[in-house]
Coordinates of C-alpha atoms and ligand atoms in Angstrom, one line a residue:
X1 CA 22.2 19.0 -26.2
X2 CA 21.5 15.8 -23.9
X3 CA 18.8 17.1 -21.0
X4 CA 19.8 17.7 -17.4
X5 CA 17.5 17.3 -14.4
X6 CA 16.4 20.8 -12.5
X7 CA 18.5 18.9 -9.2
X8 CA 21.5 18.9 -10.8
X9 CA 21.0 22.5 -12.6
X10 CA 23.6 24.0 -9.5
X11 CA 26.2 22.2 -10.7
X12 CA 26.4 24.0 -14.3
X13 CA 26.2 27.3 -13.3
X14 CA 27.6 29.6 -16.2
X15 CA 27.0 27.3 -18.5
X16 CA 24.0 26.6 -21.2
X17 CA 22.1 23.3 -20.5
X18 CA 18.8 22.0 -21.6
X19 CA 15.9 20.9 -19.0
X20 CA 12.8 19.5 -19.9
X21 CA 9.6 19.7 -18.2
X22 CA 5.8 21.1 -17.3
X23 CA 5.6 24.9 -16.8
X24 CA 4.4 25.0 -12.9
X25 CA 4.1 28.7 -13.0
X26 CA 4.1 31.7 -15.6
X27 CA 4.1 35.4 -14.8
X28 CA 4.5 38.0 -17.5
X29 CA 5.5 41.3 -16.4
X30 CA 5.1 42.5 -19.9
X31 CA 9.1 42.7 -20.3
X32 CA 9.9 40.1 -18.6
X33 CA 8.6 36.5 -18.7
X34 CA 8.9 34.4 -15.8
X35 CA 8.0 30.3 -15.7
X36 CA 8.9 27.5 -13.1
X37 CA 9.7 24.7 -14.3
X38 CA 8.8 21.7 -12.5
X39 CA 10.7 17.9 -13.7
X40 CA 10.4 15.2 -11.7
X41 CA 13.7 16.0 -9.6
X42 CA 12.2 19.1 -8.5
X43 CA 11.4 22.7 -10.1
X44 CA 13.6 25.7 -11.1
X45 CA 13.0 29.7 -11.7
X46 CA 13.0 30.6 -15.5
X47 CA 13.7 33.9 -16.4
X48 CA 13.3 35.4 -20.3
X49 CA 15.0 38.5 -20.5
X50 CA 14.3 41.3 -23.5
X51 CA 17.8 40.7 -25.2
X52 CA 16.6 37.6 -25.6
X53 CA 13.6 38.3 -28.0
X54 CA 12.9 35.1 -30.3
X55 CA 12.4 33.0 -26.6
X56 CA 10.3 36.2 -25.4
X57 CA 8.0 35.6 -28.6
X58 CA 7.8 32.3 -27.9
X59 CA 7.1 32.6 -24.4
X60 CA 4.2 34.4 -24.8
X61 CA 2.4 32.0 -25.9
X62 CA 3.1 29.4 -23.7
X63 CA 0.6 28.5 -20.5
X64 CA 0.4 26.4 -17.2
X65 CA 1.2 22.9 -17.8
X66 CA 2.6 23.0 -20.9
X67 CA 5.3 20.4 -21.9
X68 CA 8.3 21.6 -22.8
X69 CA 12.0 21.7 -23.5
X70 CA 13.7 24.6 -22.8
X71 CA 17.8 25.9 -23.5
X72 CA 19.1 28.3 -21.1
X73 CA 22.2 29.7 -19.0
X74 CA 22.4 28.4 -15.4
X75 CA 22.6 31.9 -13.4
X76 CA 23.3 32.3 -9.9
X77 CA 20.6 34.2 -8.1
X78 CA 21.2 37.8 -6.5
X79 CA 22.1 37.4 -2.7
X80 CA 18.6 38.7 -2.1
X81 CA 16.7 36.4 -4.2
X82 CA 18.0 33.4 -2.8
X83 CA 15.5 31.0 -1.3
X84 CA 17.3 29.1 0.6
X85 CA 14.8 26.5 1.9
X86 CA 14.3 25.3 -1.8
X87 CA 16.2 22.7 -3.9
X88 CA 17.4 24.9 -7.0
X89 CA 16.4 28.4 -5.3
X90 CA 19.7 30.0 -5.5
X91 CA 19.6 29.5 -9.3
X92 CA 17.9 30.9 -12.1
X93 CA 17.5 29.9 -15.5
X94 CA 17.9 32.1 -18.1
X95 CA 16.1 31.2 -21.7
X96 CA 17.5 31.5 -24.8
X97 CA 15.1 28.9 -26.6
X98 CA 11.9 27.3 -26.0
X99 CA 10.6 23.9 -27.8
X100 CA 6.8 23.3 -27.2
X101 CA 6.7 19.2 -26.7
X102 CA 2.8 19.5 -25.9
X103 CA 0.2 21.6 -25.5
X104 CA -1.7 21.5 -22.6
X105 CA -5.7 22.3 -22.6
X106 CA -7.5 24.2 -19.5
X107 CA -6.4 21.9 -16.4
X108 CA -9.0 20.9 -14.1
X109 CA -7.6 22.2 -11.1
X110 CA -5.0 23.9 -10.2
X111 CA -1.7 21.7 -8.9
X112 CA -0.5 22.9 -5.6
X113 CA 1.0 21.9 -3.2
X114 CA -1.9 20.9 -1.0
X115 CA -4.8 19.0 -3.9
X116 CA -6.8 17.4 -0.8
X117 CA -9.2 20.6 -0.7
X118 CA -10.4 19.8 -4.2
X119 CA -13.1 17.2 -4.9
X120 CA -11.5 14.2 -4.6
X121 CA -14.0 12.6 -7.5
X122 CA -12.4 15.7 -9.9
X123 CA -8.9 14.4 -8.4
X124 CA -9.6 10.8 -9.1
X125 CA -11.0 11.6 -12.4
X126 CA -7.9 13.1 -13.5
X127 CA -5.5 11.5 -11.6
X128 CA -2.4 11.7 -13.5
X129 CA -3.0 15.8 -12.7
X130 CA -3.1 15.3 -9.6
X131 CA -0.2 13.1 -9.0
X132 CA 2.0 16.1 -10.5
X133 CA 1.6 17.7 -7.0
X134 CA 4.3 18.1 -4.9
X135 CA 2.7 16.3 -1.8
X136 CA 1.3 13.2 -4.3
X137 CA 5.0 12.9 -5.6
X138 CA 6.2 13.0 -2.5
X139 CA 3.6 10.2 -1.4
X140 CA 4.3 8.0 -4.2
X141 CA 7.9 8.2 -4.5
X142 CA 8.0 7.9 -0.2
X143 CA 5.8 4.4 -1.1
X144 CA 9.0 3.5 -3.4
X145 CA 11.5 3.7 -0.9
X146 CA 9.6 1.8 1.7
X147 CA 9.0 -0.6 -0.9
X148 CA 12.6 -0.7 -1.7
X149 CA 13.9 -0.6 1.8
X150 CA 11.5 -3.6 2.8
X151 CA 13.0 -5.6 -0.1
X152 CA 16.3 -4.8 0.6
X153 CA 16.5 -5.8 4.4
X154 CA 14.7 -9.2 3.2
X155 CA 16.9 -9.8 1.0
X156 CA 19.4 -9.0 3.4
X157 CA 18.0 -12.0 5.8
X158 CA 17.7 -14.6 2.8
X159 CA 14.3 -14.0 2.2
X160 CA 13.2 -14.1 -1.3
X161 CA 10.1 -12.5 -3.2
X162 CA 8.0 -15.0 -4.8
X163 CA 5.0 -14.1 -7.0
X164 CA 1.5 -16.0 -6.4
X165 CA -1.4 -16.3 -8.7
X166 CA -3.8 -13.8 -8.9
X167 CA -6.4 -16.2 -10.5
X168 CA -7.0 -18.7 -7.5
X169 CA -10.1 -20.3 -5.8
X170 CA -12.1 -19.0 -2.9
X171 CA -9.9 -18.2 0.3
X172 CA -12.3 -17.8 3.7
X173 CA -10.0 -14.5 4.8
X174 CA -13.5 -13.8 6.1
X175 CA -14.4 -11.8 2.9
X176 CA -16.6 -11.8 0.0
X177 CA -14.3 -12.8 -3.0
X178 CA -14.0 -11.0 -6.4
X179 CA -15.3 -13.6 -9.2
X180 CA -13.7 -14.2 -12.6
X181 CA -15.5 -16.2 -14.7
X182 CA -13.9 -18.8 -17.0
X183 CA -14.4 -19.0 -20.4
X184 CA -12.4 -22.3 -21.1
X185 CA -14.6 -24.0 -18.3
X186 CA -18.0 -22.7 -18.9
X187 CA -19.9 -22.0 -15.7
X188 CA -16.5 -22.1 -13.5
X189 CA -14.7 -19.2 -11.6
X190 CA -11.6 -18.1 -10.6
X191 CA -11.8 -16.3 -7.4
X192 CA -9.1 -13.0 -7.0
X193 CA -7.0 -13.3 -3.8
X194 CA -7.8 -11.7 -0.7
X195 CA -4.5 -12.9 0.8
X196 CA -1.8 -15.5 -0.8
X197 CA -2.3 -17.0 2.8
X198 CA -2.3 -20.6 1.3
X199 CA 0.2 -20.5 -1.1
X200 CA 2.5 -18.9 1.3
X201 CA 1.9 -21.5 3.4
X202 CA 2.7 -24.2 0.2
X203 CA 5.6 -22.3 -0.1
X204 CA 7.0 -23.7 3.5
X205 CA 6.2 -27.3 2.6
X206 CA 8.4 -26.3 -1.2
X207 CA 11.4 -26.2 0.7
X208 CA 11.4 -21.6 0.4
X209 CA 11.9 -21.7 4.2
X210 CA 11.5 -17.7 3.8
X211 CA 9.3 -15.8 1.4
X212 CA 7.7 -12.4 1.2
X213 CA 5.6 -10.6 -1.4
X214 CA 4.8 -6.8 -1.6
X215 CA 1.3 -8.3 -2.8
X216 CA -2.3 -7.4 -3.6
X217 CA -5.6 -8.3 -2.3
X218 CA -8.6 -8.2 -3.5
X219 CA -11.5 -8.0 -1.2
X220 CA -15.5 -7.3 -2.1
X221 CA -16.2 -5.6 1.4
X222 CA -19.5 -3.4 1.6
X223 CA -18.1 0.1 1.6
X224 CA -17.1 0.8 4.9
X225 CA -14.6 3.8 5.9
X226 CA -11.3 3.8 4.6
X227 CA -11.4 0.9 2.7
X228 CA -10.3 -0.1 -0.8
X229 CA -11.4 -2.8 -2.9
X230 CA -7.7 -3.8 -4.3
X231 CA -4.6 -3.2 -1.3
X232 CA -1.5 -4.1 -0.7
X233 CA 0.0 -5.9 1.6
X234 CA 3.8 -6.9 3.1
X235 CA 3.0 -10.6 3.1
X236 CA 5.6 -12.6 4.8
X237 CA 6.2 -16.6 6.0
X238 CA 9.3 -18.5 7.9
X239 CA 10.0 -21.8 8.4
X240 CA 10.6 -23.3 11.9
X241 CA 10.1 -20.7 13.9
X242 CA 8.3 -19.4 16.8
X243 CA 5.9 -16.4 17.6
X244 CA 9.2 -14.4 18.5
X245 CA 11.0 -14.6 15.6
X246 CA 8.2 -13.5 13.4
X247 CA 7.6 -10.6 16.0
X248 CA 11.8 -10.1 16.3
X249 CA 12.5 -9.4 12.4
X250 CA 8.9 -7.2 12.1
X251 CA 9.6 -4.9 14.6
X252 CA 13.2 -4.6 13.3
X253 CA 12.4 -3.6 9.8
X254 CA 9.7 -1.4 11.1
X255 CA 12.2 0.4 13.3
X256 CA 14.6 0.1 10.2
X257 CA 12.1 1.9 8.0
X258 CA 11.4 5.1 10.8
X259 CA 14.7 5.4 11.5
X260 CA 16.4 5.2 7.8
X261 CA 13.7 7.1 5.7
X262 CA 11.6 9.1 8.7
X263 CA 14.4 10.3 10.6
X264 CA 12.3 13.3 11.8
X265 CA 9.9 10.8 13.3
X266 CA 9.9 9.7 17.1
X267 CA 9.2 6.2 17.9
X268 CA 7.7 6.7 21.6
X269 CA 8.8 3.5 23.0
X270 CA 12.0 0.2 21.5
X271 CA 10.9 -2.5 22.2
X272 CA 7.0 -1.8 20.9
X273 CA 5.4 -2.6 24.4
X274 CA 3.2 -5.8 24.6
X275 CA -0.5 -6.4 25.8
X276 CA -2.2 -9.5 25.6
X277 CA -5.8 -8.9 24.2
X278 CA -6.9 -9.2 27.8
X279 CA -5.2 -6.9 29.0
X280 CA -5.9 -4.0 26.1
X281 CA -9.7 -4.8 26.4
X282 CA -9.3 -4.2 30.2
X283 CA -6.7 -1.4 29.6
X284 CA -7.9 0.4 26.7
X285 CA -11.4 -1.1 25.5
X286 CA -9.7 -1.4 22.0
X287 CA -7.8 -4.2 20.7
X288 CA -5.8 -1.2 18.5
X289 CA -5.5 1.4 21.1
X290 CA -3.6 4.3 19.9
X291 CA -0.8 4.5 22.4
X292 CA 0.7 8.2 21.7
X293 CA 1.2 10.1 24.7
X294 CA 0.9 13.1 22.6
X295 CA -1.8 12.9 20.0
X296 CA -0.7 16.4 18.7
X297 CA 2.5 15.3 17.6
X298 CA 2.5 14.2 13.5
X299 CA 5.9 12.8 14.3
X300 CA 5.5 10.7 16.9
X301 CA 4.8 6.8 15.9
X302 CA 3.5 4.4 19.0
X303 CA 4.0 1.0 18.1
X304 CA 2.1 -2.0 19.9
X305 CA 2.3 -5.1 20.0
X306 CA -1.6 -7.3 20.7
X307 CA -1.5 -11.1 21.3
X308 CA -3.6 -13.9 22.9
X309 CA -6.4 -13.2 20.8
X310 CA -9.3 -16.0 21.2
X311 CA -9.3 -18.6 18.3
X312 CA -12.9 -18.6 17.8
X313 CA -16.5 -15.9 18.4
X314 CA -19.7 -16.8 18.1
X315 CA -21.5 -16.3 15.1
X316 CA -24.8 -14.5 14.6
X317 CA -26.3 -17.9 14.1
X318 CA -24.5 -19.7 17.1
X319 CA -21.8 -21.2 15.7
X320 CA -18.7 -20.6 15.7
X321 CA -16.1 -18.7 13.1
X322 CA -12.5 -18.0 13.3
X323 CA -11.2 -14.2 15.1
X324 CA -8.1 -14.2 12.8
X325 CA -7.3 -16.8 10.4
X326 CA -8.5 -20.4 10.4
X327 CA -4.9 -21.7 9.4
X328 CA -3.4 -20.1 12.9
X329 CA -2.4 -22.5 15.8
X330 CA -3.7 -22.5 19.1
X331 CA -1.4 -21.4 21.9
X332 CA 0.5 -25.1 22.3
X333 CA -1.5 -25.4 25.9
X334 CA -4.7 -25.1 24.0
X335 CA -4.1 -27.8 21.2
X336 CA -5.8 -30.5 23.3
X337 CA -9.1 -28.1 23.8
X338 CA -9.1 -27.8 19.6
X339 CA -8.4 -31.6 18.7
X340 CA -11.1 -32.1 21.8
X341 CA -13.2 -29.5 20.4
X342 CA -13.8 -28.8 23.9
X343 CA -14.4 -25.1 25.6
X344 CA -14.1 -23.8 21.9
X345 CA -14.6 -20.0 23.8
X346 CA -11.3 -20.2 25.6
X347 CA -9.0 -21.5 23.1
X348 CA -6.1 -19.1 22.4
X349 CA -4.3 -18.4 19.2
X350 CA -0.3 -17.6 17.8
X351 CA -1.8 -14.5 16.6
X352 CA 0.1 -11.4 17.5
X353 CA -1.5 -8.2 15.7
X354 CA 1.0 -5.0 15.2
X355 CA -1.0 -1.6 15.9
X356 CA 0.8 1.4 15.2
X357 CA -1.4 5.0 16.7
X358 CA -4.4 3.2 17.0
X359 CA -4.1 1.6 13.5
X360 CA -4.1 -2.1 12.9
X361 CA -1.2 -2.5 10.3
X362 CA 0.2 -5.8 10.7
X363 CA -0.9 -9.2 11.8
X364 CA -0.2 -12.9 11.3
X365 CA 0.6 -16.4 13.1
X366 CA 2.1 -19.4 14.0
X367 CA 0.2 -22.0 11.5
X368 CA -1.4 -25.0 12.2
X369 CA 0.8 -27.7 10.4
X370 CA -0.9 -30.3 11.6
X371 CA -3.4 -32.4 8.7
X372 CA -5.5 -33.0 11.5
X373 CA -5.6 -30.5 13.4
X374 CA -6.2 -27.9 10.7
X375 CA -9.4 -30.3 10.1
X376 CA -10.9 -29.3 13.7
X377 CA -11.0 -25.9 13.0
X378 CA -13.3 -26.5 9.8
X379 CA -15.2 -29.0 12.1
X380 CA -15.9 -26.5 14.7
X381 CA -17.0 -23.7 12.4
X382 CA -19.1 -26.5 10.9
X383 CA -17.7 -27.0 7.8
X384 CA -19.3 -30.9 6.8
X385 CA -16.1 -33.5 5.3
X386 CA -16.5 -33.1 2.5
X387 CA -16.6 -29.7 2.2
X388 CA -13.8 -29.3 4.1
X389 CA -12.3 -32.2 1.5
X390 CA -12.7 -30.3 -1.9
X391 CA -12.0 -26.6 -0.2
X392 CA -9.2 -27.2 1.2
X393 CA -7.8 -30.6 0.5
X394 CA -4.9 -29.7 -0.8
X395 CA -3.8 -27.9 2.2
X396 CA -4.3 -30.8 4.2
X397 CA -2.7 -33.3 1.4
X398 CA 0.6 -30.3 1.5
X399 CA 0.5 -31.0 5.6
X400 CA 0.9 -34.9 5.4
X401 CA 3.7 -34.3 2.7
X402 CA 6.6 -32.7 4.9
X403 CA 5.6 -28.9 5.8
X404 CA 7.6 -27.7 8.2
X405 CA 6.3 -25.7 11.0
X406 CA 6.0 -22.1 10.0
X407 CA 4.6 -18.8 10.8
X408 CA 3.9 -15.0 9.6
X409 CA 2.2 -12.0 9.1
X410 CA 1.1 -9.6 6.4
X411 CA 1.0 -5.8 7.3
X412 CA -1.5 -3.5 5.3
X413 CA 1.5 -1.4 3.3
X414 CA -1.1 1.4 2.3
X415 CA -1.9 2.2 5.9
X416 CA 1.4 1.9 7.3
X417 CA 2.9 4.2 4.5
X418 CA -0.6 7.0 4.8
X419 CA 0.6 6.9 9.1
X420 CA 4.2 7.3 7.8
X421 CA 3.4 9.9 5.2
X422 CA 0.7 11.6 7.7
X423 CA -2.0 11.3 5.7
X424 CA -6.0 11.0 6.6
X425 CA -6.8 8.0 4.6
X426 CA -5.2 5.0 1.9
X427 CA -6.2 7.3 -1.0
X428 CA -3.3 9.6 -0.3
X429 CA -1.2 7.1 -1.0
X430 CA -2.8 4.1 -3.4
X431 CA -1.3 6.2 -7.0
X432 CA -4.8 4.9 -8.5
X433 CA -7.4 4.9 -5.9
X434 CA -11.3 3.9 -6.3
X435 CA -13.6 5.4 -4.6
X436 CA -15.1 4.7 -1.7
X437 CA -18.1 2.9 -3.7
X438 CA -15.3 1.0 -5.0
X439 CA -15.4 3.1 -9.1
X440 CA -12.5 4.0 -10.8
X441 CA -13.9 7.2 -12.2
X442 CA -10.6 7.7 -14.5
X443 CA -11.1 4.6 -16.0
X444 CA -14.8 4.5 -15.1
X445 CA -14.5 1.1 -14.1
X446 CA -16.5 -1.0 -13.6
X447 CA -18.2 -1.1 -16.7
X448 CA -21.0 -3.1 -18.9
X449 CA -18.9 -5.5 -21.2
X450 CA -20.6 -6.7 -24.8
X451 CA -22.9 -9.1 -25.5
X452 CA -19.8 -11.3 -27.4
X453 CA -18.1 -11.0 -24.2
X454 CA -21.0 -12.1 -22.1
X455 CA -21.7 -15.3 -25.0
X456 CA -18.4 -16.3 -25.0
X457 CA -18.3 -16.6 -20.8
X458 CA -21.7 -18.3 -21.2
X459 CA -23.4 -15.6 -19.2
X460 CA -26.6 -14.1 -19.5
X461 CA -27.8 -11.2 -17.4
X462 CA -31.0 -10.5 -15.5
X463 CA -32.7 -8.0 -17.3
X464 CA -32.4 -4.9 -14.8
X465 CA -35.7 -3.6 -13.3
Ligands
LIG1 N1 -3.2 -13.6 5.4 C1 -3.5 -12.9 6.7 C2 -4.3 -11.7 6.3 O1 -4.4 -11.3 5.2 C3 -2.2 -12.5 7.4 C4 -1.4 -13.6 7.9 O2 -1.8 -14.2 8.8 O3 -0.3 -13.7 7.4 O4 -4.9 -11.2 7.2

């Protein structure tokens, strides 16, 4: 018999069906054998009854987790045993044969509905246990449908998906990079994209006009908060446009998203309300102030939008580096400041930041399209010709070979999607997180490689104190 999923169980009731799945719950009352079984469309009451007695044999020796497939009668439940909050609970499956597809050993912890008070190493450890529970399900499959929904309403406004190496050269996102060493070019690396800001950007000058990428980026940060070595991000770029209509489609398929797949969510105020970064230092001390006029609430969402950022800070050593993004364009009244490289301090940038309950989930820019003016901005953070020739030459050589002007943002999908999910941190919603010391205990990774490895890369290690 072909297997039916426990969501569709209420439509054959009377009849004898076959559901396959892990055994969520067993209670023996000695005559009776009860079991829920949980698929991955949701999880049923199974009952084995006396008359039954080859399933009650078999039954017995069946435990939490197990894997199986099990043949049964599709019974509605007595009045009173309805539960009528659940999908399935005014059913009741009743066994007439069992088929054990795996044994399952001692779990490590116990799968309810709530994992997050277990210790998250022992959850990260075994993470494919605790992705069974309900609320990680729910996470992950949520992350689908915003993942889908995104694409869709691209696609929807001509955008198209393009992929973008993952082996690439240094980016100056402001990180440290993650290095890959070559073994066809001895003593060269690859460096692992913290962004696919440049070849986003190359995508404009190939004609795309609009491209977006549910991408990852790697970044080697000191471990700091909620912060993950590998993320994800919306990454998005437009031809000929302006700040607006980078701002315009954004908060569209934002609201798209809240209203479609969170309809029990609030979203306090349409249009997001706007503060230069002036005003939400003077207003708010915070350049991500979280706006919600009821902090209480889990379902209320405050959207903001933060612009007029300043170009440049001051570095520790007294010179200068970028706020942002060094391929963003002044504010057009400040152009003449940059190619001047004159009150560096006051210069204003494109950059509009989107901050949704005091969360930073979204930023980007009008680029700087201009060959030579993209060259001041490596002048002024002292970056010496040539430097400036072999890092980024190529961007340069694109903008003096027909790139149109062009602008966007990237959103960080993991936070957005923990806010949307309410959930504390990016873990609760990355399916294979590391921890915060950047280890992948399940795969316990990072790990020593062998010596052939290391000889063939044409590396040798320090000997370790
Ligand atoms: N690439 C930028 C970042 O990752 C975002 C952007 O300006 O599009 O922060």
């Amino acid at each position: 018999m072909k297997r039916i999923y426990i969501k569709n169980l209420n439509e054959n009731v009377g009849k004898e069906v076959v559901i396959k799945g892990w055994v969520a719950v067993r209670r023996d009352q000695g005559k009776m054998v009860f079991m829920d079984i949980r698929d991955m469309s949701g999880i049923v009451q199974c009952v084995v009854l006396t008359s039954h007695s080859e399933a009650l044999e078999q039954v017995k020796e069946v435990r939490t987790e197990w894997v199986l497939s099990v043949t049964g009668i599709v019974n509605k439940r007595p009045e009173k045993n309805v539960k009528a909050d659940v999908v399935g609970g005014d059913i009741e499956l009743e066994i007439t044969d069992i088929e054990v597809l795996n044994k399952t050993e001692t779990i490590p912890f116990e799968i309810n509905d709530d994992t997050r008070k277990i210790n998250e190493d022992t959850r990260l450890k075994y993470r494919y246990v605790d992705l069974r529970s309900n609320r990680m399900q729910k996470n992950i499959r949520n992350r689908h449908k915003v993942i889908k929904f995104i694409r869709d309403f691209l696609d929807e406004e001509d955008f198209i998906e393009v992929e973008t190496p993952i082996l690439t050269k240094s980016t100056p996102e402001g990180s440290r990079d993650y290095i890959v060493p070559s073994r066809l070019s001895p003593g060269m690396f690859y460096a692992l994209p913290q962004s696919p800001q440049q070849y986003k950007q190359l995508l404009m000058t190939a004609g795309v006009e609009k491209y977006f990428q549910i991408a990852r980026c790697m970044r080697d940060e000191d471990t700091r908060g909620d912060r993950q070595p590998e993320f994800t991000q919306l990454d998005l770029e437009m031809s000929f446009v302006e700040r607006e209509d980078v701002m315009e489609l954004n908060e569209k398929l934002l609201i798209g998203i809240v209203q479609k797949l969170y309809p029990e969510k609030k979203i306090q105020q349409i249009p997001f309300p706007r503060f230069t970064y002036t005003e939400v230092m003077e207003k708010y001390n915070s350049d991500k102030p979280d706006m919600r006029e009821n902090k209480n609430d889990p379902n209320l969402l405050a959207f903001c939008w933060v612009t007029d950022f300043p170009f440049f800070e001051k570095t520790d050593r007294g010179g200068w580096t970028f706020t942002h993004n060094p391929f963003s364009r002044p504010k057009p009244e400040y152009m003449e400041w940059l190619m001047n490289k004159e009150k560096i301090g006051e210069i204003l940038t494109t950059q509009y930041d989107v901050v949704l309950n005091g969360v930073e989930i979204g930023g980007g820019s009008i680029r700087n399209h201009n060959p030579k003016a993209l060259e001041k901005v490596f002048e002024i953070m002292g970056h010496k010709t040539e430097d400036i020739q072999k890092n980024f030459g190529h961007m340069m050589t694109a903008f003096s070979l027909g790139t149109p002007p062009h602008g966007g943002i990237a959103w960080g999908l993991d936070r957005l999607i923990m806010l949307l999910q309410n959930e504390p941190n990016i873990r609760e919603v990355i399916p294979f997180a590391k921890t915060g010391e950047g280890k992948d205990l399940m795969m316990d990774s990072p790990s020593e490689i062998s010596d052939e490895q290391l000889r063939e890369l044409g590396i040798i290690l320090k000997k370790k104190n």
